[in-house]
Amino acid sequence: MVVGLPRWRAADQVTDADPGWSAWALLDRKTLAVTGSGNAASPNRVEFMVAVWIAADNLRRLTERGFQPNAAELVALSSVLRYGDDQAAQTFYRRNGGDQIIQRLIDLCGLAETAIRPGWWSLTEMSSNDAVRMGACIADGRAAGPRWTEWVLDEMRQVPREERFGIVASLPANQQGAVAMTNGWTLHVNEGLWVVNCLAIADNWVLAVQTRYPQRIGDLGYGAKTCADIARQVLPRILGGAS
């Protein structure tokens, strides 16, 4: 159980003099090797990115109990995975044990740099290293189980065009549709701080990019561009191509 990671240490804080903070990690799905930036072990508020786990966890638990989701549940799960439906994610979070869901994520996916924020799934703190491990867990069936894994991934491929920013936007147009994705972002008004995270799952790789930066230097588009710029640099260099 990993609940004791330090809250954003002073050295990791964004100040008015800083252009922002970013980190990335890339998992090779063939070898399971993880490569990342020098700060890939540093946690960031995960925002909506963890909601894909909440949806997958619900499906796996239903199957384990011998049930199937009804039509209304499938619509709600699709709304989480495609459209970033916070309210639907909150419903499944409450239904399946709240913080226990995040603990199952830590345990089942072997996460080492993730901290639970009691009662707040979106404020879970997760490193880029752990974000790609979560993505691998979704891709290989541990999250949703064999019955529902491909359905989850396909829903993640159907994110609307206006929200398909970040990592996926960096790929050639003929490759984008094959990549499952989710993004999580929030403007924390009381801190004047944007947090923008991007996760993409392809056949051969999983990439996570995490950012946070002062509101004064940009809006959501700044974080989206950072995700895309890092992906353009990382995928060809590490994999010899983005597929």
JSON list of C-alpha atoms in Angstrom, two decimals:
[
{"chain": "A", "resi": 1, "resn": "MET", "atom": "CA", "xyz": [0.00, 0.00, 0.00]},
{"chain": "A", "resi": 2, "resn": "VAL", "atom": "CA", "xyz": [1.60, 3.23, -1.16]},
{"chain": "A", "resi": 3, "resn": "VAL", "atom": "CA", "xyz": [0.01, 6.18, 0.59]},
{"chain": "A", "resi": 4, "resn": "GLY", "atom": "CA", "xyz": [2.99, 8.04, 2.02]},
{"chain": "A", "resi": 5, "resn": "LEU", "atom": "CA", "xyz": [4.57, 9.77, -0.96]},
{"chain": "A", "resi": 6, "resn": "PRO", "atom": "CA", "xyz": [5.44, 13.38, -0.17]},
{"chain": "A", "resi": 7, "resn": "ARG", "atom": "CA", "xyz": [3.06, 16.05, -1.38]},
{"chain": "A", "resi": 8, "resn": "TRP", "atom": "CA", "xyz": [4.70, 18.02, -4.16]},
{"chain": "A", "resi": 9, "resn": "ARG", "atom": "CA", "xyz": [8.10, 18.76, -2.71]},
{"chain": "A", "resi": 10, "resn": "ALA", "atom": "CA", "xyz": [9.38, 22.31, -2.83]},
{"chain": "A", "resi": 11, "resn": "ALA", "atom": "CA", "xyz": [11.88, 21.36, -5.54]},
{"chain": "A", "resi": 12, "resn": "ASP", "atom": "CA", "xyz": [9.02, 20.13, -7.73]},
{"chain": "A", "resi": 13, "resn": "GLN", "atom": "CA", "xyz": [6.73, 23.10, -7.22]},
{"chain": "A", "resi": 14, "resn": "VAL", "atom": "CA", "xyz": [6.01, 25.45, -10.08]},
{"chain": "A", "resi": 15, "resn": "THR", "atom": "CA", "xyz": [6.73, 29.09, -9.26]},
{"chain": "A", "resi": 16, "resn": "ASP", "atom": "CA", "xyz": [6.05, 32.32, -11.11]},
{"chain": "A", "resi": 17, "resn": "ALA", "atom": "CA", "xyz": [9.61, 32.24, -12.38]},
{"chain": "A", "resi": 18, "resn": "ASP", "atom": "CA", "xyz": [9.27, 28.75, -13.90]},
{"chain": "A", "resi": 19, "resn": "PRO", "atom": "CA", "xyz": [7.94, 27.81, -17.35]},
{"chain": "A", "resi": 20, "resn": "GLY", "atom": "CA", "xyz": [6.29, 24.74, -15.88]},
{"chain": "A", "resi": 21, "resn": "TRP", "atom": "CA", "xyz": [6.99, 21.10, -15.05]},
{"chain": "A", "resi": 22, "resn": "SER", "atom": "CA", "xyz": [6.72, 18.03, -17.24]},
{"chain": "A", "resi": 23, "resn": "ALA", "atom": "CA", "xyz": [7.66, 14.37, -17.07]},
{"chain": "A", "resi": 24, "resn": "TRP", "atom": "CA", "xyz": [7.23, 11.37, -19.34]},
{"chain": "A", "resi": 25, "resn": "ALA", "atom": "CA", "xyz": [7.57, 7.60, -19.38]},
{"chain": "A", "resi": 26, "resn": "LEU", "atom": "CA", "xyz": [7.40, 5.08, -22.20]},
{"chain": "A", "resi": 27, "resn": "LEU", "atom": "CA", "xyz": [6.70, 1.37, -21.77]},
{"chain": "A", "resi": 28, "resn": "ASP", "atom": "CA", "xyz": [7.67, -1.08, -24.51]},
{"chain": "A", "resi": 29, "resn": "ARG", "atom": "CA", "xyz": [4.84, -3.63, -24.53]},
{"chain": "A", "resi": 30, "resn": "LYS", "atom": "CA", "xyz": [7.09, -6.32, -26.02]},
{"chain": "A", "resi": 31, "resn": "THR", "atom": "CA", "xyz": [9.82, -6.17, -23.37]},
{"chain": "A", "resi": 32, "resn": "LEU", "atom": "CA", "xyz": [7.90, -4.31, -20.59]},
{"chain": "A", "resi": 33, "resn": "ALA", "atom": "CA", "xyz": [10.95, -2.04, -20.25]},
{"chain": "A", "resi": 34, "resn": "VAL", "atom": "CA", "xyz": [10.15, 1.48, -19.05]},
{"chain": "A", "resi": 35, "resn": "THR", "atom": "CA", "xyz": [12.20, 4.47, -20.21]},
{"chain": "A", "resi": 36, "resn": "GLY", "atom": "CA", "xyz": [11.52, 7.97, -18.97]},
{"chain": "A", "resi": 37, "resn": "SER", "atom": "CA", "xyz": [12.61, 11.47, -18.16]},
{"chain": "A", "resi": 38, "resn": "GLY", "atom": "CA", "xyz": [14.85, 12.06, -15.17]},
{"chain": "A", "resi": 39, "resn": "ASN", "atom": "CA", "xyz": [11.81, 12.98, -13.07]},
{"chain": "A", "resi": 40, "resn": "ALA", "atom": "CA", "xyz": [9.55, 10.15, -14.26]},
{"chain": "A", "resi": 41, "resn": "ALA", "atom": "CA", "xyz": [9.28, 8.87, -10.68]},
{"chain": "A", "resi": 42, "resn": "SER", "atom": "CA", "xyz": [7.88, 12.18, -9.41]},
{"chain": "A", "resi": 43, "resn": "PRO", "atom": "CA", "xyz": [4.10, 12.18, -8.81]},
{"chain": "A", "resi": 44, "resn": "ASN", "atom": "CA", "xyz": [1.57, 14.52, -10.34]},
{"chain": "A", "resi": 45, "resn": "ARG", "atom": "CA", "xyz": [-2.14, 14.86, -9.66]},
{"chain": "A", "resi": 46, "resn": "VAL", "atom": "CA", "xyz": [-3.63, 12.33, -12.01]},
{"chain": "A", "resi": 47, "resn": "GLU", "atom": "CA", "xyz": [-6.95, 14.15, -12.75]},
{"chain": "A", "resi": 48, "resn": "PHE", "atom": "CA", "xyz": [-9.34, 12.28, -15.06]},
{"chain": "A", "resi": 49, "resn": "MET", "atom": "CA", "xyz": [-6.64, 9.95, -16.41]},
{"chain": "A", "resi": 50, "resn": "VAL", "atom": "CA", "xyz": [-7.34, 7.41, -13.64]},
{"chain": "A", "resi": 51, "resn": "ALA", "atom": "CA", "xyz": [-11.03, 7.20, -14.57]},
{"chain": "A", "resi": 52, "resn": "VAL", "atom": "CA", "xyz": [-10.24, 4.61, -17.25]},
{"chain": "A", "resi": 53, "resn": "TRP", "atom": "CA", "xyz": [-9.12, 2.33, -14.43]},
{"chain": "A", "resi": 54, "resn": "ILE", "atom": "CA", "xyz": [-12.31, 3.03, -12.48]},
{"chain": "A", "resi": 55, "resn": "ALA", "atom": "CA", "xyz": [-14.39, 1.92, -15.48]},
{"chain": "A", "resi": 56, "resn": "ALA", "atom": "CA", "xyz": [-12.27, -1.16, -16.16]},
{"chain": "A", "resi": 57, "resn": "ASP", "atom": "CA", "xyz": [-12.27, -2.16, -12.49]},
{"chain": "A", "resi": 58, "resn": "ASN", "atom": "CA", "xyz": [-16.08, -2.05, -12.47]},
{"chain": "A", "resi": 59, "resn": "LEU", "atom": "CA", "xyz": [-16.28, -4.40, -15.46]},
{"chain": "A", "resi": 60, "resn": "ARG", "atom": "CA", "xyz": [-13.78, -6.88, -14.02]},
{"chain": "A", "resi": 61, "resn": "ARG", "atom": "CA", "xyz": [-15.56, -7.01, -10.67]},
{"chain": "A", "resi": 62, "resn": "LEU", "atom": "CA", "xyz": [-18.92, -7.60, -12.32]},
{"chain": "A", "resi": 63, "resn": "THR", "atom": "CA", "xyz": [-17.48, -10.52, -14.28]},
{"chain": "A", "resi": 64, "resn": "GLU", "atom": "CA", "xyz": [-15.83, -11.98, -11.18]},
{"chain": "A", "resi": 65, "resn": "ARG", "atom": "CA", "xyz": [-19.25, -12.04, -9.50]},
{"chain": "A", "resi": 66, "resn": "GLY", "atom": "CA", "xyz": [-20.88, -13.68, -12.49]},
{"chain": "A", "resi": 67, "resn": "PHE", "atom": "CA", "xyz": [-22.73, -10.59, -13.75]},
{"chain": "A", "resi": 68, "resn": "GLN", "atom": "CA", "xyz": [-22.75, -8.52, -16.90]},
{"chain": "A", "resi": 69, "resn": "PRO", "atom": "CA", "xyz": [-23.35, -4.78, -17.16]},
{"chain": "A", "resi": 70, "resn": "ASN", "atom": "CA", "xyz": [-26.84, -3.83, -18.27]},
{"chain": "A", "resi": 71, "resn": "ALA", "atom": "CA", "xyz": [-27.49, -1.44, -21.14]},
{"chain": "A", "resi": 72, "resn": "ALA", "atom": "CA", "xyz": [-27.61, 1.64, -18.91]},
{"chain": "A", "resi": 73, "resn": "GLU", "atom": "CA", "xyz": [-24.32, 0.72, -17.25]},
{"chain": "A", "resi": 74, "resn": "LEU", "atom": "CA", "xyz": [-22.62, 0.26, -20.62]},
{"chain": "A", "resi": 75, "resn": "VAL", "atom": "CA", "xyz": [-23.81, 3.69, -21.72]},
{"chain": "A", "resi": 76, "resn": "ALA", "atom": "CA", "xyz": [-22.39, 5.20, -18.51]},
{"chain": "A", "resi": 77, "resn": "LEU", "atom": "CA", "xyz": [-19.10, 3.34, -18.88]},
{"chain": "A", "resi": 78, "resn": "SER", "atom": "CA", "xyz": [-18.83, 4.46, -22.49]},
{"chain": "A", "resi": 79, "resn": "SER", "atom": "CA", "xyz": [-19.45, 8.02, -21.34]},
{"chain": "A", "resi": 80, "resn": "VAL", "atom": "CA", "xyz": [-16.49, 7.73, -18.97]},
{"chain": "A", "resi": 81, "resn": "LEU", "atom": "CA", "xyz": [-14.14, 6.24, -21.54]},
{"chain": "A", "resi": 82, "resn": "ARG", "atom": "CA", "xyz": [-15.14, 8.33, -24.55]},
{"chain": "A", "resi": 83, "resn": "TYR", "atom": "CA", "xyz": [-16.38, 11.61, -23.19]},
{"chain": "A", "resi": 84, "resn": "GLY", "atom": "CA", "xyz": [-14.61, 12.14, -19.86]},
{"chain": "A", "resi": 85, "resn": "ASP", "atom": "CA", "xyz": [-17.81, 11.96, -17.80]},
{"chain": "A", "resi": 86, "resn": "ASP", "atom": "CA", "xyz": [-16.74, 12.91, -14.27]},
{"chain": "A", "resi": 87, "resn": "GLN", "atom": "CA", "xyz": [-20.15, 12.24, -12.73]},
{"chain": "A", "resi": 88, "resn": "ALA", "atom": "CA", "xyz": [-20.37, 8.74, -14.15]},
{"chain": "A", "resi": 89, "resn": "ALA", "atom": "CA", "xyz": [-16.81, 8.03, -12.96]},
{"chain": "A", "resi": 90, "resn": "GLN", "atom": "CA", "xyz": [-17.78, 9.27, -9.49]},
{"chain": "A", "resi": 91, "resn": "THR", "atom": "CA", "xyz": [-20.79, 6.92, -9.45]},
{"chain": "A", "resi": 92, "resn": "PHE", "atom": "CA", "xyz": [-18.63, 3.89, -10.23]},
{"chain": "A", "resi": 93, "resn": "TYR", "atom": "CA", "xyz": [-16.01, 5.07, -7.72]},
{"chain": "A", "resi": 94, "resn": "ARG", "atom": "CA", "xyz": [-18.59, 5.15, -4.93]},
{"chain": "A", "resi": 95, "resn": "ARG", "atom": "CA", "xyz": [-20.22, 1.90, -6.01]},
{"chain": "A", "resi": 96, "resn": "ASN", "atom": "CA", "xyz": [-16.98, -0.09, -5.97]},
{"chain": "A", "resi": 97, "resn": "GLY", "atom": "CA", "xyz": [-15.42, 0.99, -2.71]},
{"chain": "A", "resi": 98, "resn": "GLY", "atom": "CA", "xyz": [-13.98, 4.46, -3.21]},
{"chain": "A", "resi": 99, "resn": "ASP", "atom": "CA", "xyz": [-10.34, 4.47, -2.17]},
{"chain": "A", "resi": 100, "resn": "GLN", "atom": "CA", "xyz": [-10.31, 0.65, -2.38]},
{"chain": "A", "resi": 101, "resn": "ILE", "atom": "CA", "xyz": [-10.44, 1.07, -6.17]},
{"chain": "A", "resi": 102, "resn": "ILE", "atom": "CA", "xyz": [-7.18, 3.00, -6.18]},
{"chain": "A", "resi": 103, "resn": "GLN", "atom": "CA", "xyz": [-5.65, 0.46, -3.82]},
{"chain": "A", "resi": 104, "resn": "ARG", "atom": "CA", "xyz": [-6.63, -2.32, -6.23]},
{"chain": "A", "resi": 105, "resn": "LEU", "atom": "CA", "xyz": [-4.96, -0.32, -9.01]},
{"chain": "A", "resi": 106, "resn": "ILE", "atom": "CA", "xyz": [-1.76, -0.13, -6.97]},
{"chain": "A", "resi": 107, "resn": "ASP", "atom": "CA", "xyz": [-1.85, -3.82, -6.07]},
{"chain": "A", "resi": 108, "resn": "LEU", "atom": "CA", "xyz": [-2.98, -5.36, -9.37]},
{"chain": "A", "resi": 109, "resn": "CYS", "atom": "CA", "xyz": [-0.79, -3.21, -11.60]},
{"chain": "A", "resi": 110, "resn": "GLY", "atom": "CA", "xyz": [2.29, -3.22, -9.37]},
{"chain": "A", "resi": 111, "resn": "LEU", "atom": "CA", "xyz": [2.48, 0.54, -8.92]},
{"chain": "A", "resi": 112, "resn": "ALA", "atom": "CA", "xyz": [5.24, 1.92, -6.73]},
{"chain": "A", "resi": 113, "resn": "GLU", "atom": "CA", "xyz": [4.91, 5.70, -7.02]},
{"chain": "A", "resi": 114, "resn": "THR", "atom": "CA", "xyz": [1.22, 6.32, -6.49]},
{"chain": "A", "resi": 115, "resn": "ALA", "atom": "CA", "xyz": [-0.45, 7.89, -3.46]},
{"chain": "A", "resi": 116, "resn": "ILE", "atom": "CA", "xyz": [-4.12, 7.76, -2.50]},
{"chain": "A", "resi": 117, "resn": "ARG", "atom": "CA", "xyz": [-5.88, 11.02, -1.70]},
{"chain": "A", "resi": 118, "resn": "PRO", "atom": "CA", "xyz": [-8.74, 9.80, 0.52]},
{"chain": "A", "resi": 119, "resn": "GLY", "atom": "CA", "xyz": [-12.11, 10.43, -1.07]},
{"chain": "A", "resi": 120, "resn": "TRP", "atom": "CA", "xyz": [-10.71, 12.13, -4.20]},
{"chain": "A", "resi": 121, "resn": "TRP", "atom": "CA", "xyz": [-9.88, 9.83, -7.10]},
{"chain": "A", "resi": 122, "resn": "SER", "atom": "CA", "xyz": [-8.91, 12.78, -9.33]},
{"chain": "A", "resi": 123, "resn": "LEU", "atom": "CA", "xyz": [-6.32, 13.94, -6.78]},
{"chain": "A", "resi": 124, "resn": "THR", "atom": "CA", "xyz": [-4.54, 10.60, -6.72]},
{"chain": "A", "resi": 125, "resn": "GLU", "atom": "CA", "xyz": [-0.83, 11.31, -7.13]},
{"chain": "A", "resi": 126, "resn": "MET", "atom": "CA", "xyz": [0.86, 9.11, -9.72]},
{"chain": "A", "resi": 127, "resn": "SER", "atom": "CA", "xyz": [4.24, 9.19, -11.41]},
{"chain": "A", "resi": 128, "resn": "SER", "atom": "CA", "xyz": [4.69, 8.89, -15.16]},
{"chain": "A", "resi": 129, "resn": "ASN", "atom": "CA", "xyz": [6.32, 5.50, -14.54]},
{"chain": "A", "resi": 130, "resn": "ASP", "atom": "CA", "xyz": [3.17, 4.28, -12.81]},
{"chain": "A", "resi": 131, "resn": "ALA", "atom": "CA", "xyz": [0.92, 5.86, -15.43]},
{"chain": "A", "resi": 132, "resn": "VAL", "atom": "CA", "xyz": [2.40, 3.66, -18.17]},
{"chain": "A", "resi": 133, "resn": "ARG", "atom": "CA", "xyz": [2.15, 0.64, -15.87]},
{"chain": "A", "resi": 134, "resn": "MET", "atom": "CA", "xyz": [-1.54, 1.43, -15.45]},
{"chain": "A", "resi": 135, "resn": "GLY", "atom": "CA", "xyz": [-1.85, 1.68, -19.22]},
{"chain": "A", "resi": 136, "resn": "ALA", "atom": "CA", "xyz": [-0.18, -1.71, -19.65]},
{"chain": "A", "resi": 137, "resn": "CYS", "atom": "CA", "xyz": [-2.53, -3.16, -17.04]},
{"chain": "A", "resi": 138, "resn": "ILE", "atom": "CA", "xyz": [-5.51, -1.94, -19.07]},
{"chain": "A", "resi": 139, "resn": "ALA", "atom": "CA", "xyz": [-4.05, -3.25, -22.31]},
{"chain": "A", "resi": 140, "resn": "ASP", "atom": "CA", "xyz": [-3.10, -6.74, -21.10]},
{"chain": "A", "resi": 141, "resn": "GLY", "atom": "CA", "xyz": [-6.44, -7.56, -19.45]},
{"chain": "A", "resi": 142, "resn": "ARG", "atom": "CA", "xyz": [-5.63, -7.31, -15.78]},
{"chain": "A", "resi": 143, "resn": "ALA", "atom": "CA", "xyz": [-7.84, -4.24, -15.41]},
{"chain": "A", "resi": 144, "resn": "ALA", "atom": "CA", "xyz": [-11.09, -5.19, -17.13]},
{"chain": "A", "resi": 145, "resn": "GLY", "atom": "CA", "xyz": [-10.56, -8.94, -17.57]},
{"chain": "A", "resi": 146, "resn": "PRO", "atom": "CA", "xyz": [-10.48, -10.85, -20.87]},
{"chain": "A", "resi": 147, "resn": "ARG", "atom": "CA", "xyz": [-14.20, -10.38, -21.59]},
{"chain": "A", "resi": 148, "resn": "TRP", "atom": "CA", "xyz": [-14.08, -6.56, -21.58]},
{"chain": "A", "resi": 149, "resn": "THR", "atom": "CA", "xyz": [-10.52, -5.48, -22.35]},
{"chain": "A", "resi": 150, "resn": "GLU", "atom": "CA", "xyz": [-10.96, -4.96, -26.08]},
{"chain": "A", "resi": 151, "resn": "TRP", "atom": "CA", "xyz": [-14.24, -3.16, -25.49]},
{"chain": "A", "resi": 152, "resn": "VAL", "atom": "CA", "xyz": [-12.51, -0.74, -23.09]},
{"chain": "A", "resi": 153, "resn": "LEU", "atom": "CA", "xyz": [-9.66, -0.11, -25.53]},
{"chain": "A", "resi": 154, "resn": "ASP", "atom": "CA", "xyz": [-12.06, 0.41, -28.42]},
{"chain": "A", "resi": 155, "resn": "GLU", "atom": "CA", "xyz": [-14.05, 2.95, -26.39]},
{"chain": "A", "resi": 156, "resn": "MET", "atom": "CA", "xyz": [-10.78, 4.75, -25.64]},
{"chain": "A", "resi": 157, "resn": "ARG", "atom": "CA", "xyz": [-10.16, 4.90, -29.39]},
{"chain": "A", "resi": 158, "resn": "GLN", "atom": "CA", "xyz": [-13.50, 6.67, -29.87]},
{"chain": "A", "resi": 159, "resn": "VAL", "atom": "CA", "xyz": [-12.66, 9.82, -27.90]},
{"chain": "A", "resi": 160, "resn": "PRO", "atom": "CA", "xyz": [-14.18, 12.74, -29.84]},
{"chain": "A", "resi": 161, "resn": "ARG", "atom": "CA", "xyz": [-11.96, 14.74, -32.16]},
{"chain": "A", "resi": 162, "resn": "GLU", "atom": "CA", "xyz": [-12.05, 17.86, -29.97]},
{"chain": "A", "resi": 163, "resn": "GLU", "atom": "CA", "xyz": [-10.54, 15.90, -27.06]},
{"chain": "A", "resi": 164, "resn": "ARG", "atom": "CA", "xyz": [-8.05, 13.84, -29.06]},
{"chain": "A", "resi": 165, "resn": "PHE", "atom": "CA", "xyz": [-5.22, 16.20, -28.22]},
{"chain": "A", "resi": 166, "resn": "GLY", "atom": "CA", "xyz": [-1.79, 15.55, -26.82]},
{"chain": "A", "resi": 167, "resn": "ILE", "atom": "CA", "xyz": [0.06, 12.32, -27.62]},
{"chain": "A", "resi": 168, "resn": "VAL", "atom": "CA", "xyz": [-2.36, 11.06, -30.28]},
{"chain": "A", "resi": 169, "resn": "ALA", "atom": "CA", "xyz": [-2.27, 14.38, -32.10]},
{"chain": "A", "resi": 170, "resn": "SER", "atom": "CA", "xyz": [1.48, 13.91, -32.60]},
{"chain": "A", "resi": 171, "resn": "LEU", "atom": "CA", "xyz": [0.99, 10.72, -34.65]},
{"chain": "A", "resi": 172, "resn": "PRO", "atom": "CA", "xyz": [0.47, 10.45, -38.40]},
{"chain": "A", "resi": 173, "resn": "ALA", "atom": "CA", "xyz": [-3.23, 10.70, -39.24]},
{"chain": "A", "resi": 174, "resn": "ASN", "atom": "CA", "xyz": [-3.40, 7.10, -40.48]},
{"chain": "A", "resi": 175, "resn": "GLN", "atom": "CA", "xyz": [-2.16, 5.81, -37.09]},
{"chain": "A", "resi": 176, "resn": "GLN", "atom": "CA", "xyz": [-4.24, 7.87, -34.70]},
{"chain": "A", "resi": 177, "resn": "GLY", "atom": "CA", "xyz": [-7.40, 5.76, -34.86]},
{"chain": "A", "resi": 178, "resn": "ALA", "atom": "CA", "xyz": [-5.60, 2.62, -33.69]},
{"chain": "A", "resi": 179, "resn": "VAL", "atom": "CA", "xyz": [-4.35, 4.21, -30.46]},
{"chain": "A", "resi": 180, "resn": "ALA", "atom": "CA", "xyz": [-6.40, 4.13, -27.26]},
{"chain": "A", "resi": 181, "resn": "MET", "atom": "CA", "xyz": [-6.10, 7.30, -25.22]},
{"chain": "A", "resi": 182, "resn": "THR", "atom": "CA", "xyz": [-7.25, 9.38, -22.32]},
{"chain": "A", "resi": 183, "resn": "ASN", "atom": "CA", "xyz": [-6.36, 12.84, -21.08]},
{"chain": "A", "resi": 184, "resn": "GLY", "atom": "CA", "xyz": [-6.89, 14.43, -17.68]},
{"chain": "A", "resi": 185, "resn": "TRP", "atom": "CA", "xyz": [-6.81, 18.14, -16.99]},
{"chain": "A", "resi": 186, "resn": "THR", "atom": "CA", "xyz": [-7.91, 20.67, -14.39]},
{"chain": "A", "resi": 187, "resn": "LEU", "atom": "CA", "xyz": [-7.28, 24.33, -13.71]},
{"chain": "A", "resi": 188, "resn": "HIS", "atom": "CA", "xyz": [-6.76, 24.58, -9.95]},
{"chain": "A", "resi": 189, "resn": "VAL", "atom": "CA", "xyz": [-7.98, 28.16, -9.64]},
{"chain": "A", "resi": 190, "resn": "ASN", "atom": "CA", "xyz": [-6.96, 28.60, -6.01]},
{"chain": "A", "resi": 191, "resn": "GLU", "atom": "CA", "xyz": [-3.36, 27.82, -6.98]},
{"chain": "A", "resi": 192, "resn": "GLY", "atom": "CA", "xyz": [-3.42, 29.44, -10.41]},
{"chain": "A", "resi": 193, "resn": "LEU", "atom": "CA", "xyz": [-2.13, 26.10, -11.70]},
{"chain": "A", "resi": 194, "resn": "TRP", "atom": "CA", "xyz": [-3.00, 23.92, -14.68]},
{"chain": "A", "resi": 195, "resn": "VAL", "atom": "CA", "xyz": [-2.45, 20.16, -14.44]},
{"chain": "A", "resi": 196, "resn": "VAL", "atom": "CA", "xyz": [-2.62, 18.36, -17.79]},
{"chain": "A", "resi": 197, "resn": "ASN", "atom": "CA", "xyz": [-1.84, 14.65, -18.25]},
{"chain": "A", "resi": 198, "resn": "CYS", "atom": "CA", "xyz": [-1.89, 12.50, -21.39]},
{"chain": "A", "resi": 199, "resn": "LEU", "atom": "CA", "xyz": [-1.89, 8.71, -21.78]},
{"chain": "A", "resi": 200, "resn": "ALA", "atom": "CA", "xyz": [-1.83, 6.68, -25.01]},
{"chain": "A", "resi": 201, "resn": "ILE", "atom": "CA", "xyz": [-1.86, 2.91, -25.53]},
{"chain": "A", "resi": 202, "resn": "ALA", "atom": "CA", "xyz": [-0.71, 1.42, -28.85]},
{"chain": "A", "resi": 203, "resn": "ASP", "atom": "CA", "xyz": [-0.05, -2.16, -29.90]},
{"chain": "A", "resi": 204, "resn": "ASN", "atom": "CA", "xyz": [3.64, -1.93, -29.04]},
{"chain": "A", "resi": 205, "resn": "TRP", "atom": "CA", "xyz": [3.93, 0.90, -26.52]},
{"chain": "A", "resi": 206, "resn": "VAL", "atom": "CA", "xyz": [2.32, 2.93, -23.77]},
{"chain": "A", "resi": 207, "resn": "LEU", "atom": "CA", "xyz": [3.31, 6.58, -23.32]},
{"chain": "A", "resi": 208, "resn": "ALA", "atom": "CA", "xyz": [2.40, 8.95, -20.49]},
{"chain": "A", "resi": 209, "resn": "VAL", "atom": "CA", "xyz": [3.20, 12.66, -20.37]},
{"chain": "A", "resi": 210, "resn": "GLN", "atom": "CA", "xyz": [2.37, 14.73, -17.29]},
{"chain": "A", "resi": 211, "resn": "THR", "atom": "CA", "xyz": [2.51, 18.51, -16.93]},
{"chain": "A", "resi": 212, "resn": "ARG", "atom": "CA", "xyz": [1.71, 21.32, -14.54]},
{"chain": "A", "resi": 213, "resn": "TYR", "atom": "CA", "xyz": [2.28, 25.02, -15.07]},
{"chain": "A", "resi": 214, "resn": "PRO", "atom": "CA", "xyz": [1.12, 28.45, -13.92]},
{"chain": "A", "resi": 215, "resn": "GLN", "atom": "CA", "xyz": [-2.08, 29.74, -15.47]},
{"chain": "A", "resi": 216, "resn": "ARG", "atom": "CA", "xyz": [-0.26, 32.90, -16.49]},
{"chain": "A", "resi": 217, "resn": "ILE", "atom": "CA", "xyz": [1.84, 31.08, -19.13]},
{"chain": "A", "resi": 218, "resn": "GLY", "atom": "CA", "xyz": [-0.97, 29.25, -20.90]},
{"chain": "A", "resi": 219, "resn": "ASP", "atom": "CA", "xyz": [-4.30, 27.48, -20.87]},
{"chain": "A", "resi": 220, "resn": "LEU", "atom": "CA", "xyz": [-5.21, 23.87, -21.65]},
{"chain": "A", "resi": 221, "resn": "GLY", "atom": "CA", "xyz": [-3.64, 24.23, -25.08]},
{"chain": "A", "resi": 222, "resn": "TYR", "atom": "CA", "xyz": [-0.21, 24.76, -23.52]},
{"chain": "A", "resi": 223, "resn": "GLY", "atom": "CA", "xyz": [-0.34, 21.38, -21.80]},
{"chain": "A", "resi": 224, "resn": "ALA", "atom": "CA", "xyz": [-1.78, 19.68, -24.89]},
{"chain": "A", "resi": 225, "resn": "LYS", "atom": "CA", "xyz": [1.08, 21.04, -26.97]},
{"chain": "A", "resi": 226, "resn": "THR", "atom": "CA", "xyz": [3.62, 19.91, -24.38]},
{"chain": "A", "resi": 227, "resn": "CYS", "atom": "CA", "xyz": [2.23, 16.37, -24.51]},
{"chain": "A", "resi": 228, "resn": "ALA", "atom": "CA", "xyz": [2.39, 16.35, -28.30]},
{"chain": "A", "resi": 229, "resn": "ASP", "atom": "CA", "xyz": [5.87, 17.88, -28.48]},
{"chain": "A", "resi": 230, "resn": "ILE", "atom": "CA", "xyz": [7.30, 15.35, -26.05]},
{"chain": "A", "resi": 231, "resn": "ALA", "atom": "CA", "xyz": [5.63, 12.47, -27.91]},
{"chain": "A", "resi": 232, "resn": "ARG", "atom": "CA", "xyz": [7.14, 13.64, -31.21]},
{"chain": "A", "resi": 233, "resn": "GLN", "atom": "CA", "xyz": [10.59, 13.55, -29.66]},
{"chain": "A", "resi": 234, "resn": "VAL", "atom": "CA", "xyz": [10.27, 10.37, -27.63]},
{"chain": "A", "resi": 235, "resn": "LEU", "atom": "CA", "xyz": [8.49, 7.88, -29.87]},
{"chain": "A", "resi": 236, "resn": "PRO", "atom": "CA", "xyz": [10.83, 7.98, -32.87]},
{"chain": "A", "resi": 237, "resn": "ARG", "atom": "CA", "xyz": [13.98, 8.10, -30.75]},
{"chain": "A", "resi": 238, "resn": "ILE", "atom": "CA", "xyz": [13.05, 5.19, -28.48]},
{"chain": "A", "resi": 239, "resn": "LEU", "atom": "CA", "xyz": [11.09, 2.98, -30.85]},
{"chain": "A", "resi": 240, "resn": "GLY", "atom": "CA", "xyz": [12.40, 3.98, -34.23]},
{"chain": "A", "resi": 241, "resn": "GLY", "atom": "CA", "xyz": [8.89, 5.03, -35.17]},
{"chain": "A", "resi": 242, "resn": "ALA", "atom": "CA", "xyz": [5.56, 5.81, -33.61]},
{"chain": "A", "resi": 243, "resn": "SER", "atom": "CA", "xyz": [3.78, 2.53, -34.25]}
]
